[in-house]
Short mmCIF file of C-alpha atoms in Angstrom, two decimals:
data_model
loop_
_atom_site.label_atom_id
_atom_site.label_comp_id
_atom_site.label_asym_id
_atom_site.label_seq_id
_atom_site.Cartn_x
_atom_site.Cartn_y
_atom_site.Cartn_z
CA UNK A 1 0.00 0.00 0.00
CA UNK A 2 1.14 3.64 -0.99
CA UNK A 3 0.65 7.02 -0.02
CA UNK A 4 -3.17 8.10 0.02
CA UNK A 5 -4.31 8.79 -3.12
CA UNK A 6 -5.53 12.72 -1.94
CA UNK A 7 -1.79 13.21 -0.52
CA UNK A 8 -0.07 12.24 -4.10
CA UNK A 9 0.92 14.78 -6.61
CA UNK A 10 2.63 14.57 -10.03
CA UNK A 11 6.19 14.68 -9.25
CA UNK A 12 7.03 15.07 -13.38
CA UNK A 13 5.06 18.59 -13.36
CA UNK A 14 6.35 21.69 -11.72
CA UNK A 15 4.55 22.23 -7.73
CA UNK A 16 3.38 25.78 -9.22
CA UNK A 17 1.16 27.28 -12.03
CA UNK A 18 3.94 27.63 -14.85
CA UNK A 19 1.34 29.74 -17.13
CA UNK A 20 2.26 32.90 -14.52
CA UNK A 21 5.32 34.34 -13.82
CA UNK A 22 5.46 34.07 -10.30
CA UNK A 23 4.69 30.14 -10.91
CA UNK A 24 8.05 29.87 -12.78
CA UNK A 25 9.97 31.88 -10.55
CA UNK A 26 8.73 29.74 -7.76
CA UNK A 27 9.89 27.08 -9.71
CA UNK A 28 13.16 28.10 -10.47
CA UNK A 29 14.42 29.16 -7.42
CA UNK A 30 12.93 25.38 -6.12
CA UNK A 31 15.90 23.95 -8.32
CA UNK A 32 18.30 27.02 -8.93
CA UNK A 33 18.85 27.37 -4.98
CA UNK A 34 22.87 27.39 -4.14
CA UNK A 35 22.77 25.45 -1.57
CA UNK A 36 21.92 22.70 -3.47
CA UNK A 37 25.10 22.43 -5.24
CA UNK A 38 26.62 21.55 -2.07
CA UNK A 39 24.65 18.17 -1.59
CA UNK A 40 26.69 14.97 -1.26
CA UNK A 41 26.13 13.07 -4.63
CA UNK A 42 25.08 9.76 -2.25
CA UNK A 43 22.37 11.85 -0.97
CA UNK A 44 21.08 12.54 -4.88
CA UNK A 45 21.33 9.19 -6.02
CA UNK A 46 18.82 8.42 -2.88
CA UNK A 47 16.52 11.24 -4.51
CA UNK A 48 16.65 9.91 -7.60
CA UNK A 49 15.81 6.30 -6.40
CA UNK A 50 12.42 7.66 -4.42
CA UNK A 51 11.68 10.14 -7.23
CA UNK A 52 11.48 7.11 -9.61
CA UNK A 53 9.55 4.73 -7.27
CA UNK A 54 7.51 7.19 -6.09
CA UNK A 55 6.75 7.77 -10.68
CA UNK A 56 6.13 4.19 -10.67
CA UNK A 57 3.69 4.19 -7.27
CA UNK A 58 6.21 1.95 -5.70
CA UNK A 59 7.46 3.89 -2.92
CA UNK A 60 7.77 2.71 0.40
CA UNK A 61 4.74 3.00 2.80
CA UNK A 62 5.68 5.17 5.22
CA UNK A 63 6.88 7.47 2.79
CA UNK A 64 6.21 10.96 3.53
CA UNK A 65 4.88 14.05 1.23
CA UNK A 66 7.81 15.82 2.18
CA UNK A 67 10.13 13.66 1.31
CA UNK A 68 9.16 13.29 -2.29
CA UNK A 69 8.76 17.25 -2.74
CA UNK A 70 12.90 17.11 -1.08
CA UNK A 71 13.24 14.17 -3.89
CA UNK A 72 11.41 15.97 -6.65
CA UNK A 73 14.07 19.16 -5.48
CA UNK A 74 17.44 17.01 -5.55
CA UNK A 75 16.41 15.32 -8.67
CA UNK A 76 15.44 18.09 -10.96
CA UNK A 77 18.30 20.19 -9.61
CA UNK A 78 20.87 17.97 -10.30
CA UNK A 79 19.85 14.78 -13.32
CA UNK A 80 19.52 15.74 -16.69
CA UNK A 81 15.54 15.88 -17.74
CA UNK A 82 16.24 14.04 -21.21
CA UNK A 83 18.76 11.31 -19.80
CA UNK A 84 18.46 11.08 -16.23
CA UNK A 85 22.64 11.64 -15.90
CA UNK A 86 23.92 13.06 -13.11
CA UNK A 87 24.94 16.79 -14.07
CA UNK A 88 28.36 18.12 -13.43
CA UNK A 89 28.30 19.78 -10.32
CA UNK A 90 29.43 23.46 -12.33
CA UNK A 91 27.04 23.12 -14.54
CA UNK A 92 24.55 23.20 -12.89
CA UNK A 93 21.85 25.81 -12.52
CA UNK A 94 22.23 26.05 -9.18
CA UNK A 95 25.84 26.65 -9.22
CA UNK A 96 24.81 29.83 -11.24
CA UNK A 97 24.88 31.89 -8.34
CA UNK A 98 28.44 31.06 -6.87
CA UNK A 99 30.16 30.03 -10.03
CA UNK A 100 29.02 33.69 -11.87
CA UNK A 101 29.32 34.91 -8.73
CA UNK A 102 33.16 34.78 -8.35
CA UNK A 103 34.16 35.03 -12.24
CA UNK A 104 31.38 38.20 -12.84
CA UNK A 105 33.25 39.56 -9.52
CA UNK A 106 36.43 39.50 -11.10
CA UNK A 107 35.58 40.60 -14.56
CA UNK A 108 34.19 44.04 -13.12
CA UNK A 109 37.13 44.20 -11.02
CA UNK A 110 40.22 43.25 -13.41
CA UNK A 111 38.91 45.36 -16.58
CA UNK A 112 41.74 47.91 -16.92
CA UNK A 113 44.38 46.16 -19.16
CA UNK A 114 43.80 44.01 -22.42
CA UNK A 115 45.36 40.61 -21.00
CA UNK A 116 43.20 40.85 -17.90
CA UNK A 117 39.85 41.04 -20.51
CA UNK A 118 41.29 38.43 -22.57
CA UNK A 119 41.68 36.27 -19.15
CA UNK A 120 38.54 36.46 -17.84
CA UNK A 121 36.42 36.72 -20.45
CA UNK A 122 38.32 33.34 -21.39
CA UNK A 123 37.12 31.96 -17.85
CA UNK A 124 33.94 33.48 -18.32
CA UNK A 125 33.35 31.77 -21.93
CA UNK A 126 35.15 27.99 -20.38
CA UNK A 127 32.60 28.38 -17.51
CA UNK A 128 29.48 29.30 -20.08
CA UNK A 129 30.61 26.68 -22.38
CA UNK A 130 30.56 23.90 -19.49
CA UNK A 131 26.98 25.51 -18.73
CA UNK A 132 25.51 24.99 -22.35
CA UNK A 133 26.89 21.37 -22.35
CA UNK A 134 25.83 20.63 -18.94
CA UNK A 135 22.13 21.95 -20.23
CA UNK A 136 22.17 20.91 -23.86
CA UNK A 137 19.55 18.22 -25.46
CA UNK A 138 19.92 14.67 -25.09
CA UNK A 139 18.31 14.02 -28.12
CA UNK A 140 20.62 16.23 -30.64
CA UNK A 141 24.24 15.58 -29.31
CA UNK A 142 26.82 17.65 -30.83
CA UNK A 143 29.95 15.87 -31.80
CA UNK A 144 33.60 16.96 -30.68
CA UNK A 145 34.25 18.99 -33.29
CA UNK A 146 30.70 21.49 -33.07
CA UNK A 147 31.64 21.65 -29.40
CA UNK A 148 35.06 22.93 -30.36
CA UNK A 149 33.66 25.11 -32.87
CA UNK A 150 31.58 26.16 -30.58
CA UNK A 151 33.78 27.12 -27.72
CA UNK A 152 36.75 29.31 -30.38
CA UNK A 153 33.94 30.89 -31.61
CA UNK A 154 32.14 32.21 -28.29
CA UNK A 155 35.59 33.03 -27.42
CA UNK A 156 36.93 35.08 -30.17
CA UNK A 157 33.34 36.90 -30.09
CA UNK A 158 34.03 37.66 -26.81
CA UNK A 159 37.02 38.48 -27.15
CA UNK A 160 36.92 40.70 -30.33
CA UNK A 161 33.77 42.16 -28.67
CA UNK A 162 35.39 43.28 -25.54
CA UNK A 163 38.52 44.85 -26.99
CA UNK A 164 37.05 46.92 -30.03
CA UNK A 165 34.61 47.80 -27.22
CA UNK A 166 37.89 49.14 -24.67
CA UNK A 167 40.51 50.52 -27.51
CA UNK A 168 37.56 52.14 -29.74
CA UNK A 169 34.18 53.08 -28.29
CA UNK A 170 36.03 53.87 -24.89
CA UNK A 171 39.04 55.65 -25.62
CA UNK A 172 36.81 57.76 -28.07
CA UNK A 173 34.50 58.85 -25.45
CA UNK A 174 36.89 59.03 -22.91
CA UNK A 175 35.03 58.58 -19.86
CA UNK A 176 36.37 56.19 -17.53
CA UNK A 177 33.40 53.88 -16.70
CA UNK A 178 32.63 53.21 -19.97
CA UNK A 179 35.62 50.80 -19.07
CA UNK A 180 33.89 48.90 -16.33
CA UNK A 181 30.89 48.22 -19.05
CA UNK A 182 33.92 46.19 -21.70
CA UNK A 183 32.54 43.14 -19.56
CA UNK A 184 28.94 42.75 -20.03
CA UNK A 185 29.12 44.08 -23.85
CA UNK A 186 31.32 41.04 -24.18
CA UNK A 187 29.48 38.97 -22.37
CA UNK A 188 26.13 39.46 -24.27
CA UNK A 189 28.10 39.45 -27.97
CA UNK A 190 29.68 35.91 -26.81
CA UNK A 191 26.24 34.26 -25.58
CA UNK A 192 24.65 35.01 -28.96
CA UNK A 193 27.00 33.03 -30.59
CA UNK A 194 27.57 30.37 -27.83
CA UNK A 195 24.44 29.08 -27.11
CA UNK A 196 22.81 28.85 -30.82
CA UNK A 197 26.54 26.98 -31.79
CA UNK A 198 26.37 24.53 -28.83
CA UNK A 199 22.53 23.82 -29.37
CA UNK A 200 22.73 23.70 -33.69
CA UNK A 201 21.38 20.17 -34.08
CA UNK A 202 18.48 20.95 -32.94
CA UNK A 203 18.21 24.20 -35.67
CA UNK A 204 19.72 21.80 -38.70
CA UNK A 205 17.76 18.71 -37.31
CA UNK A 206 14.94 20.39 -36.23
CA UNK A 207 13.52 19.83 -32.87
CA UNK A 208 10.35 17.82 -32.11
CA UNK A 209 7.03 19.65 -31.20
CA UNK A 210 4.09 18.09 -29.74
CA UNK A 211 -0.01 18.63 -29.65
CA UNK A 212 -1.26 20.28 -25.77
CA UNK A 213 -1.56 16.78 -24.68
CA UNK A 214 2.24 16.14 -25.23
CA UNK A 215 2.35 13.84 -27.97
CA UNK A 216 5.42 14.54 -30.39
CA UNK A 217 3.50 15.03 -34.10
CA UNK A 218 6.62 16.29 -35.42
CA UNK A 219 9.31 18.19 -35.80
CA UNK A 220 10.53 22.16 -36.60
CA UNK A 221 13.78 24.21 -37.33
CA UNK A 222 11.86 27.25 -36.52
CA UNK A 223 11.05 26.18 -32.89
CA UNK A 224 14.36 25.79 -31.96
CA UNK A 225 15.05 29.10 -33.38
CA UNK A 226 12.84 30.74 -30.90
CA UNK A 227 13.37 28.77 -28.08
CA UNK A 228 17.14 29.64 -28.46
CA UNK A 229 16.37 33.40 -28.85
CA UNK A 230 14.52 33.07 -25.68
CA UNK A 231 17.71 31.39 -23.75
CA UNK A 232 19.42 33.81 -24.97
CA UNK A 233 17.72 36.61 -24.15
CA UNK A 234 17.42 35.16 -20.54
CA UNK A 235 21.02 34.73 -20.13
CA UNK A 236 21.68 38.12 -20.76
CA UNK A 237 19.15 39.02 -18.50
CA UNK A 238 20.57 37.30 -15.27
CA UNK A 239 23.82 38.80 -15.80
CA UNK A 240 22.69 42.06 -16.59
CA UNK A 241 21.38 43.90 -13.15
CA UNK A 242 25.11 43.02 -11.90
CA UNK A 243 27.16 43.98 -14.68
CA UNK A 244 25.26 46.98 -15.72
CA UNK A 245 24.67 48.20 -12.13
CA UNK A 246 27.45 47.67 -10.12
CA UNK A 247 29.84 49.44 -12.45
CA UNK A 248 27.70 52.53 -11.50
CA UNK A 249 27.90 51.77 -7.64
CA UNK A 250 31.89 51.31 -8.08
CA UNK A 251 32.37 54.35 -9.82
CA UNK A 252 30.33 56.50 -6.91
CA UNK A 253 31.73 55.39 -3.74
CA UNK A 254 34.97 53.73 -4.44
CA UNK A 255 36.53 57.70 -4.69
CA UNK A 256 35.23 57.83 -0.60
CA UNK A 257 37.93 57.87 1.93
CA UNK A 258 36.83 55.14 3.77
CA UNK A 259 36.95 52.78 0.38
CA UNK A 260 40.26 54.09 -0.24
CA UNK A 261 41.34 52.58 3.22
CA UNK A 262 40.01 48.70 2.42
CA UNK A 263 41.16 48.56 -1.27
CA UNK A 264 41.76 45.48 -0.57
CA UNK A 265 38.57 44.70 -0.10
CA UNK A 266 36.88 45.67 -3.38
CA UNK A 267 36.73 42.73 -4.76
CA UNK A 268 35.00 41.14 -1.95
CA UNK A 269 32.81 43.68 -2.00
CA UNK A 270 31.73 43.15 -5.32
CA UNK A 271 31.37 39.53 -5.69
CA UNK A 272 29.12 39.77 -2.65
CA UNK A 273 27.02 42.54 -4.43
CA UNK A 274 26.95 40.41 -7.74
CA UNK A 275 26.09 37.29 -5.84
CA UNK A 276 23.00 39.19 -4.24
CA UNK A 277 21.86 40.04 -7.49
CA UNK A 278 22.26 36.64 -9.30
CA UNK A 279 20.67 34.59 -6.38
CA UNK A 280 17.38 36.98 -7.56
CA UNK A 281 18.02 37.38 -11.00
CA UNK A 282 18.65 33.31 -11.84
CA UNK A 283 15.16 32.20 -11.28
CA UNK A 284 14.18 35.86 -12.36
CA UNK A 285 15.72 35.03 -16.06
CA UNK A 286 14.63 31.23 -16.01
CA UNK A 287 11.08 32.71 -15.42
CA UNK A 288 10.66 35.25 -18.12
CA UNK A 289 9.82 32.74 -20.48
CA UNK A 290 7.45 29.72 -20.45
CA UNK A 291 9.33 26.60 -20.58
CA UNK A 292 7.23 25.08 -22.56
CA UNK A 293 7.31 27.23 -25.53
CA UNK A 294 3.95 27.90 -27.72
CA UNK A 295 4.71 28.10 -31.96
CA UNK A 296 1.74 28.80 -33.83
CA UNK A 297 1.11 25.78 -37.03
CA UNK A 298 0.38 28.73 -39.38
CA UNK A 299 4.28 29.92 -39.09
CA UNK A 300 5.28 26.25 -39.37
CA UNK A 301 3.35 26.20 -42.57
CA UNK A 302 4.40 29.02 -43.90
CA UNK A 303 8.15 28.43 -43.73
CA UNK A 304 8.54 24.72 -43.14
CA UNK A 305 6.96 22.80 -46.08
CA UNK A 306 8.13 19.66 -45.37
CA UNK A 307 7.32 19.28 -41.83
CA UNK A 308 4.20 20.56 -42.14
CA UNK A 309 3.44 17.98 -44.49
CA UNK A 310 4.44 15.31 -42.01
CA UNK A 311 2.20 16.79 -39.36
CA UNK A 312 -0.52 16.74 -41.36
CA UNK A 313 0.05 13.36 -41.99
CA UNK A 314 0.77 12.25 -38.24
CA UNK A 315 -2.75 14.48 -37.02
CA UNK A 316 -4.84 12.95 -39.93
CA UNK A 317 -5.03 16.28 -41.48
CA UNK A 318 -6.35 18.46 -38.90
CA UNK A 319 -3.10 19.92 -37.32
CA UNK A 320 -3.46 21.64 -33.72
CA UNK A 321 -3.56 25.58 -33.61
CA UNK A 322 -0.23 25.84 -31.66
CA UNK A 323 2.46 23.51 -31.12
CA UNK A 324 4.55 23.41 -28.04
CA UNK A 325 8.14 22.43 -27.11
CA UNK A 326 10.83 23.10 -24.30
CA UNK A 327 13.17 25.45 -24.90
CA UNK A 328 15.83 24.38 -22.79
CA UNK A 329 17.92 26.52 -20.25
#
């Protein structure tokens, strides 16, 4: 005998409304919490273990509602969704906070000379680049070379981005915190070309789309095309409050006499401001968008022949209004 059939809930779907914004965020900060990244990988394997029993309605009796919600946590914080692996620990979402924490801390701080850009935005694109692989899709693996691809590419962007952005647009204007913005104008430049080059299977292979009742009746290049844009746009989005702000902050009271004293605490300082704003902005960003993304057919028809064709055939001619998919992280 299980848990009372009133007491059980569907540990696949999210605890909270995901059609509202506060839903997702909810949601987000469930899985995305720091603290999480710190639990012993024996303890998640035990998760995992009730979290597919409990699936199955084979968990133990005494078995508490709790303990499956602290399951359901572990579990979709750490295992990948499409293949149940264990996630590297830094690739995680909820290492977000610290790991962005610290190299976002010292990008704002170490801006002033070309090799310390080139350094940490090299850090910054190794730790992104671990992030997008940690997150990608199961179902459209990328081979060695795409990831490599991948990786020089978000690099030089970066890169490129962040010195034309110090040794022209700066030194034009000549105003000093321009120079403490060379970071986040990289950063953004580098995720555009990152993420859609680490997740291009799914754009050349197209990605597969199912009816409102979650069976796959296809697949699309476009969706992944807006699903991307979406990740995109969300990863710019955490990252921005701290970069864009806190260069503002610096620039005001680090001139103050009693900043001057504890310069040797600035970067402290800052890392602990950026890791306030990223334990908000995380779920924030993860929650702007639906993660189950809506396409309407009509688009699909319009640009994708062929697959519209085959969902015509696998819906016996009477296609569904809007498709849906999930657009990753």
């Amino acid at each position: 005998m299980t848990m009372s059939v009133e007491k059980r809930i569907d540990i696949t779907k999210p605890l909270w409304d995901q059609s509202t914004f506060m839903g997702r965020f909810r949601h987000f900060a469930f899985i995305s919490n720091p603290l999480l990244s710190l639990v012993p990988e024996k303890e998640l394997y035990e998760a995992k273990e009730l979290y597919l029993k409990y699936k199955a309605g084979q968990e133990p009796t005494d078995t508490k509602l709790d303990q499956v919600i602290k399951a359901k946590q572990l579990y979709e914080s750490a295992f990948h969704p499409d293949s149940g692996e264990l996630q590297n620990v830094f690739g995680r979402m909820s290492f977000q906070m610290p790991g962005g924490c610290l190299i976002t801390g010292a990008m704002l701080q170490w801006y002033r000379t070309a090799t310390a850009v080139v350094f940490w935005q090299w850090v910054n694109q190794s730790f992104n680049a671990l992030v997008n692989y940690t997150n990608r899709n199961a179902n459209s693996p990328l081979t060695t070379t795409q990831m490599g691809v991948a990786y020089v590419s978000a690099m030089s962007a970066a890169m490129t981005t962040a010195l034309i952005f110090k040794f022209g647009v700066q030194k034009k204007t000549k105003n000093p915190i321009l120079a403490r913005f060379v970071p986040f104008v990289a950063v953004a430049a580098s995720n555009w070309v990152n993420i859609p080059l680490m997740r291009q299977n799914e754009i050349l292979l197209g990605l597969e789309i199912e009816d409102e009742n979650g069976k796959v009746i296809g697949k699309s290049q476009i969706a992944p095309v807006k699903g991307i844009s979406q990740v995109v746009t969300s990863r710019i989005v955490m990252c921005a409050p701290g970069m864009l702000l806190l260069p503002v902050i610096m620039e005001r009271i680090e001139p103050k006499p009693w900043m001057q004293r504890i310069k040797w605490a600035h970067i402290g300082i800052q890392t602990a401001i950026v890791g306030m704003f990223l334990t908000f902005m995380v779920p924030t960003a993860c929650a702007i968008f639906p993660q189950r993304c809506k396409l309407s057919i009509d688009t699909i028809k319009r640009f994708e022949k062929e697959n519209y064709e085959e969902i015509l055939k696998n819906t016996d001619g009477e296609p569904p209004q809007y498709v849906y998919f999930n657009k990753g992280l």
